[in-house]
Coordinates of C-alpha atoms in Angstrom, one line a residue:
M1 CA 7.2 3.3 -32.5
K2 CA 3.7 3.6 -31.0
P3 CA 1.6 0.7 -29.9
S4 CA -1.3 -0.4 -32.1
K5 CA -4.9 -0.8 -31.0
K6 CA -4.3 -4.5 -30.7
D7 CA -1.3 -3.8 -28.5
L8 CA -3.4 -1.7 -26.3
A9 CA -6.1 -4.3 -26.0
F10 CA -3.6 -7.1 -25.0
M11 CA -1.9 -4.7 -22.6
Q12 CA -5.3 -4.1 -20.9
M13 CA -5.6 -7.8 -20.5
A14 CA -2.1 -7.9 -18.8
F15 CA -3.2 -5.1 -16.4
S16 CA -6.3 -7.1 -15.5
L17 CA -4.1 -10.0 -14.5
A18 CA -1.8 -7.7 -12.5
E19 CA -4.7 -6.3 -10.5
Q20 CA -5.6 -9.7 -9.2
A21 CA -2.5 -9.6 -7.0
K22 CA -3.2 -6.2 -5.3
G23 CA -2.0 -6.3 -1.7
Q24 CA -0.2 -9.6 -2.1
T25 CA 3.2 -8.9 -3.7
S26 CA 4.8 -6.4 -1.3
P27 CA 7.5 -5.2 -1.4
N28 CA 7.4 -6.2 -5.1
P29 CA 5.1 -4.6 -7.7
C30 CA 1.9 -6.1 -9.2
V31 CA 2.8 -7.2 -12.7
G32 CA 0.8 -9.0 -15.4
A33 CA 2.0 -10.6 -18.7
V34 CA 0.4 -12.0 -21.8
V35 CA 2.1 -13.9 -24.7
V36 CA 0.4 -13.6 -28.1
K37 CA 1.1 -15.6 -31.2
D38 CA -0.7 -15.1 -34.5
H39 CA -3.3 -12.9 -32.7
R40 CA -4.0 -15.6 -30.2
V41 CA -3.2 -15.6 -26.5
V42 CA -0.9 -18.6 -25.8
G43 CA 0.4 -17.7 -22.4
W44 CA -0.5 -15.5 -19.4
G45 CA 0.4 -14.9 -15.8
Y46 CA 0.8 -12.5 -13.0
H47 CA 3.3 -12.1 -10.1
Q48 CA 1.4 -13.6 -7.1
E49 CA 3.8 -12.9 -4.1
A50 CA 7.3 -11.9 -3.3
G51 CA 9.7 -14.8 -3.9
Q52 CA 7.5 -16.5 -6.4
P53 CA 8.1 -16.5 -10.2
H54 CA 7.5 -13.2 -11.9
A55 CA 4.6 -12.6 -14.3
E56 CA 6.6 -13.0 -17.5
I57 CA 8.2 -16.3 -16.5
I58 CA 4.8 -17.8 -15.7
A59 CA 3.5 -16.6 -19.0
L60 CA 6.4 -18.1 -20.9
E61 CA 6.0 -21.4 -19.2
K62 CA 2.4 -21.6 -20.2
A63 CA 3.2 -20.6 -23.8
G64 CA 5.8 -23.3 -24.1
A65 CA 7.1 -23.8 -27.6
M66 CA 4.6 -21.3 -28.9
V67 CA 6.8 -18.5 -27.5
K68 CA 9.0 -18.7 -30.6
G69 CA 8.3 -15.6 -32.7
A70 CA 5.6 -14.4 -30.3
T71 CA 4.9 -11.0 -28.7
L72 CA 5.1 -10.5 -24.9
Y73 CA 2.9 -7.9 -23.3
L74 CA 4.3 -6.9 -19.9
T75 CA 3.0 -4.2 -17.6
L76 CA 6.5 -3.5 -16.1
E77 CA 10.0 -3.6 -17.4
P78 CA 11.7 -7.0 -16.7
C79 CA 14.2 -7.1 -13.9
V80 CA 18.0 -7.4 -14.7
H81 CA 19.3 -8.3 -11.2
W82 CA 19.2 -11.2 -8.8
G83 CA 16.8 -11.0 -5.9
K84 CA 14.8 -13.9 -4.6
T85 CA 14.5 -15.0 -8.3
P86 CA 16.9 -14.8 -11.2
P87 CA 16.9 -11.9 -13.7
C88 CA 13.9 -12.2 -15.9
V89 CA 15.5 -10.4 -18.8
D90 CA 17.9 -13.4 -19.3
R91 CA 15.0 -15.7 -19.8
L92 CA 13.3 -13.3 -22.2
V93 CA 16.4 -12.9 -24.3
S94 CA 16.8 -16.7 -24.7
S95 CA 13.2 -17.5 -25.2
G96 CA 12.9 -16.7 -28.9
L97 CA 10.4 -13.8 -28.5
K98 CA 10.2 -11.6 -31.6
R99 CA 8.7 -8.6 -29.8
V100 CA 8.1 -7.2 -26.3
V101 CA 5.6 -4.5 -25.5
I102 CA 6.1 -2.9 -22.0
A103 CA 3.7 -0.5 -20.4
S104 CA 6.1 1.2 -17.9
Y105 CA 9.7 1.5 -17.1
D106 CA 10.6 0.2 -13.6
P107 CA 11.5 3.1 -11.3
N108 CA 13.8 0.8 -9.3
P109 CA 17.3 2.3 -9.9
L110 CA 18.7 -1.2 -10.3
V111 CA 16.4 -1.8 -13.3
Y112 CA 15.3 1.6 -14.8
R113 CA 15.6 1.3 -18.6
K114 CA 18.3 -1.4 -18.2
G115 CA 15.8 -4.2 -18.9
V116 CA 14.6 -2.5 -22.1
A117 CA 18.2 -1.8 -23.2
R118 CA 19.1 -5.4 -22.8
L119 CA 16.1 -6.6 -24.8
K120 CA 16.9 -4.2 -27.6
S121 CA 20.6 -5.1 -27.7
S122 CA 19.6 -8.7 -28.2
G123 CA 17.7 -7.9 -31.3
I124 CA 14.1 -8.0 -29.9
E125 CA 11.8 -5.3 -31.0
V126 CA 10.6 -3.3 -28.0
I127 CA 7.9 -0.7 -27.4
A128 CA 8.0 0.7 -23.9
G129 CA 6.7 3.5 -21.6
F130 CA 3.3 4.3 -23.0
F131 CA 1.2 3.4 -19.9
Q132 CA 3.2 5.0 -17.2
E133 CA 0.3 6.6 -15.4
K134 CA -1.8 3.5 -15.3
H135 CA 1.0 1.5 -13.9
H136 CA 1.7 4.3 -11.3
R137 CA -1.9 4.1 -10.0
L138 CA -1.6 0.3 -9.7
N139 CA 1.8 0.3 -8.1
E140 CA 1.9 3.6 -6.2
K141 CA 3.1 2.0 -3.0
Y142 CA 5.9 0.1 -4.8
E143 CA 7.0 3.2 -6.7
K144 CA 7.4 5.4 -3.6
F145 CA 9.1 2.7 -1.6
V146 CA 11.6 1.4 -4.2
T147 CA 12.8 5.0 -4.8
S148 CA 12.9 6.3 -1.2
R149 CA 12.7 3.3 1.2
I150 CA 9.9 5.2 3.0
P151 CA 6.5 3.5 3.1
F152 CA 3.6 4.9 1.1
V153 CA 1.1 6.5 3.7
C154 CA -2.7 6.6 3.3
L155 CA -4.9 8.3 5.8
K156 CA -8.3 6.8 6.2
A157 CA -11.1 8.2 8.3
A158 CA -14.9 8.1 8.6
L159 CA -16.5 11.5 9.4
S160 CA -19.8 13.2 9.5
L161 CA -20.9 16.1 7.3
D162 CA -19.7 18.5 9.9
G163 CA -16.2 17.0 10.0
K164 CA -16.5 15.0 13.3
I165 CA -14.9 11.6 13.6
A166 CA -16.7 10.8 16.9
A167 CA -19.1 12.3 19.4
A168 CA -17.9 14.2 22.4
S169 CA -18.3 11.0 24.4
G170 CA -15.7 9.4 22.1
D171 CA -18.4 7.1 20.5
S172 CA -17.8 6.5 16.8
K173 CA -19.8 3.3 16.1
W174 CA -20.8 3.6 13.5
I175 CA -20.4 6.8 11.5
S176 CA -20.1 5.0 8.2
S177 CA -22.4 2.4 6.7
D178 CA -21.9 -1.4 6.6
E179 CA -21.0 -1.2 3.0
S180 CA -18.3 1.4 3.7
R181 CA -16.8 -0.7 6.5
Y182 CA -16.7 -3.7 4.2
F183 CA -14.9 -1.6 1.6
A184 CA -12.5 -0.4 4.4
Q185 CA -11.6 -4.1 5.1
N186 CA -10.7 -4.5 1.4
L187 CA -8.6 -1.3 1.7
R188 CA -6.8 -2.7 4.7
A189 CA -5.9 -5.8 2.7
E190 CA -4.0 -3.8 0.2
Y191 CA -1.5 -2.4 2.8
D192 CA 1.4 -3.9 4.7
A193 CA 0.6 -2.2 8.0
I194 CA -2.3 -0.6 9.9
L195 CA -1.3 2.2 12.2
V196 CA -3.2 3.8 15.1
G197 CA -2.4 5.7 18.3
I198 CA -2.7 4.4 21.8
N199 CA -5.9 6.4 22.4
T200 CA -7.7 4.4 19.7
V201 CA -6.5 1.1 21.3
L202 CA -7.7 2.2 24.8
K203 CA -11.1 3.4 23.5
D204 CA -11.9 0.7 20.9
D205 CA -9.7 -2.3 21.7
P206 CA -9.3 -3.2 18.0
E207 CA -7.6 -6.3 16.6
L208 CA -6.4 -4.4 13.6
T209 CA -6.8 -7.4 11.3
V210 CA -8.5 -8.1 8.0
R211 CA -11.7 -10.1 8.3
L212 CA -12.1 -11.2 4.7
D213 CA -12.1 -14.6 3.0
G214 CA -9.1 -15.3 0.7
W215 CA -6.5 -13.4 2.9
K216 CA -5.5 -16.2 5.2
K217 CA -1.8 -16.2 4.2
K218 CA -1.0 -12.5 4.5
K219 CA 0.0 -11.2 7.9
W220 CA -0.4 -7.5 8.6
N221 CA 1.9 -5.4 10.7
R222 CA -0.1 -3.7 13.5
I223 CA 1.6 -0.4 14.5
I224 CA 0.8 1.4 17.7
L225 CA 2.1 4.9 18.6
D226 CA 2.3 4.7 22.4
P227 CA 4.8 7.1 23.9
N228 CA 4.4 5.9 27.5
L229 CA 3.7 2.2 26.9
R230 CA 0.1 2.3 28.1
L231 CA -0.9 -0.6 25.8
P232 CA -2.9 -3.0 28.0
L233 CA -1.5 -6.5 28.3
K234 CA -5.0 -7.8 27.8
A235 CA -5.5 -5.9 24.6
R236 CA -7.2 -8.0 21.9
L237 CA -4.4 -7.3 19.4
L238 CA -1.9 -9.0 21.7
K239 CA -4.0 -12.2 22.1
N240 CA -3.2 -13.7 18.7
P241 CA 0.4 -13.0 17.7
T242 CA 0.0 -15.1 14.5
A243 CA -2.5 -12.6 13.2
G244 CA 0.4 -10.2 12.5
Q245 CA 3.4 -8.6 14.2
V246 CA 2.6 -5.9 16.8
I247 CA 5.1 -3.0 16.6
V248 CA 4.9 -0.4 19.4
F249 CA 6.7 2.9 19.1
C250 CA 7.4 4.5 22.4
S251 CA 9.5 7.3 23.9
Q252 CA 13.0 6.7 25.1
D253 CA 11.8 7.3 28.7
A254 CA 8.9 4.8 28.6
P255 CA 9.0 2.3 31.6
K256 CA 11.4 -0.6 31.0
S257 CA 9.2 -2.8 33.1
R258 CA 6.3 -2.3 30.7
E259 CA 8.6 -3.0 27.7
N260 CA 9.6 -6.4 29.2
K261 CA 6.0 -7.4 29.8
L262 CA 4.9 -6.4 26.2
R263 CA 7.9 -8.3 24.8
Q264 CA 6.7 -11.4 26.6
K265 CA 3.5 -10.9 24.6
Q266 CA 5.6 -11.0 21.4
A267 CA 5.2 -7.3 20.7
E268 CA 8.2 -5.5 19.2
I269 CA 9.1 -2.3 21.1
I270 CA 11.0 0.5 19.3
R271 CA 12.1 3.6 21.3
L272 CA 12.3 6.9 19.5
R273 CA 12.7 10.5 20.2
T274 CA 9.6 12.6 21.1
R275 CA 8.8 16.3 20.8
G276 CA 5.9 17.7 22.9
G277 CA 4.9 14.2 23.9
L278 CA 4.6 13.1 20.2
I279 CA 6.8 10.4 18.6
N280 CA 8.9 11.5 15.6
L281 CA 6.8 10.2 12.7
E282 CA 9.6 10.5 10.2
E283 CA 11.7 8.2 12.3
V284 CA 8.7 5.8 12.6
L285 CA 8.4 5.6 8.8
R286 CA 12.2 5.1 8.4
E287 CA 12.1 2.2 10.9
L288 CA 9.2 0.6 9.0
G289 CA 11.1 1.0 5.8
F290 CA 14.1 -0.9 7.3
R291 CA 11.6 -3.7 7.8
D292 CA 10.5 -3.8 4.2
I293 CA 7.1 -2.4 5.1
S294 CA 6.3 -0.6 2.0
S295 CA 2.8 0.8 2.8
V296 CA 0.9 2.0 5.9
L297 CA -2.8 2.7 6.3
V298 CA -3.3 5.2 9.1
E299 CA -6.5 4.8 11.0
G300 CA -5.7 6.8 14.1
G301 CA -7.8 9.4 15.8
T302 CA -7.5 13.2 15.6
R303 CA -4.1 13.5 17.2
V304 CA -2.5 10.9 14.9
L305 CA -4.2 12.1 11.7
T306 CA -3.3 15.7 12.6
S307 CA 0.3 14.8 13.2
F308 CA 0.6 13.1 9.8
L309 CA -1.0 16.1 8.1
E310 CA 0.9 18.8 9.8
N311 CA 4.2 17.0 9.1
Q312 CA 3.1 16.5 5.5
L313 CA 3.9 12.8 5.6
A314 CA 0.8 11.5 4.0
D315 CA 0.7 10.6 0.3
K316 CA -3.0 9.9 0.0
V317 CA -6.3 10.2 1.8
L318 CA -9.6 8.2 1.7
F319 CA -12.4 9.9 3.6
F320 CA -15.7 8.2 4.2
I321 CA -18.2 11.0 4.6
S322 CA -21.5 10.0 6.1
P323 CA -24.8 12.1 5.8
K324 CA -24.9 12.7 9.5
L325 CA -24.4 15.8 11.7
I326 CA -22.8 15.2 15.1
G327 CA -22.0 18.7 16.4
G328 CA -20.5 19.6 19.8
K329 CA -17.5 21.8 20.5
K330 CA -15.8 18.9 22.3
A331 CA -16.5 16.3 19.6
P332 CA -13.2 15.4 17.9
G333 CA -12.6 16.5 14.3
L334 CA -10.6 15.1 11.5
F335 CA -7.9 17.8 11.4
E336 CA -7.1 20.1 14.3
G337 CA -3.7 21.2 15.6
K338 CA -2.6 24.8 14.8
G339 CA -4.3 25.0 11.4
V340 CA -3.2 27.4 8.7
A341 CA -3.2 31.2 8.9
S342 CA -5.3 31.7 5.7
V343 CA -7.3 29.6 3.3
Q344 CA -4.6 30.2 0.7
Q345 CA -2.3 28.1 2.9
A346 CA -4.7 25.2 3.2
F347 CA -3.4 21.8 2.2
R348 CA -4.8 20.9 -1.2
L349 CA -5.7 17.5 -2.5
K350 CA -4.9 16.5 -6.1
K351 CA -6.2 13.8 -8.5
I352 CA -9.5 13.8 -6.7
S353 CA -12.0 11.0 -7.3
H354 CA -15.2 10.0 -5.4
F355 CA -17.9 7.4 -5.4
V356 CA -20.9 6.5 -3.3
L357 CA -21.5 3.5 -1.2
K358 CA -25.1 3.4 0.0
N359 CA -25.4 6.9 1.4
D360 CA -21.7 7.5 2.1
I361 CA -19.5 9.5 -0.2
I362 CA -15.9 8.2 -0.4
I363 CA -13.4 10.8 -1.4
E364 CA -9.9 9.8 -2.6
G365 CA -7.2 12.4 -3.1
Y366 CA -3.4 12.8 -3.2
F367 CA -1.0 15.4 -1.8

């Protein structure tokens, strides 16, 4: 059975609710729910953060006795397993709902199609799986992580028209506009972790935080790739441990004395294998996955960006292209390394979209 035009309209409402929680539910997905009785919305809700009630439970609570014989519009298949909350499907089955319309199946192997099957077996009419792509775009980080335990990786960079991310002197303030930098802060807010290389820390001394109102509760993991543990003890990101955990990946040969001093600053130190002086990025991502870090925004310099690209470990890119020409043979570019032997071998982006902020062009694409 296909959804009606009214079904599609109420589902859009549910998605609008789900989008309010972007960046706040990790490692859970963003989910919205709407309860409709006699063509009138009687309950609504969205999942606000991990450990809190799921969207459908909030919507049912608001609907109260009106839930009997009603239709539930839900952006994601209800869970069937115990986590930090009980299985939502049990509550739906006992609620008296007549009909449930579900936009997407949950890719979580513990849930996939099991929630829908349980609803159908209880006699509830179900329509499911007709908005898979819309849900995928909303929950792309969750979908990768729940099926692989590897974080979703987005590369973000500001560059000039001639592909430079800094002048030969290392100066990069500011290639992009104020508007683009504000957008970049919002982008940071949607990820679990911000990753840079040690050269970026030494050059810019960043805090790697989100400076936006309304994000006081969330703590971001601040990831540093630092093979030789050169991170200064006076670095700004070490001055406020409550702003988010600092995780430093270093080589197995890095000085133990430096590790002890950084641990005293409440930094977590993880030793990994290196090759050619570079830390194994696949192991970095696996370690982050073990810590339930489901998404990483990479803001490193040329060396870090190139490493992610050459190892094909990025899922997505967001490039802020400024109408400026920097030039200079020694000015760092976005992507260097060995490069490809022919244009036919070039890495190609898919699902391209773009928009303009002031005079900057922001390009989004996927691998």
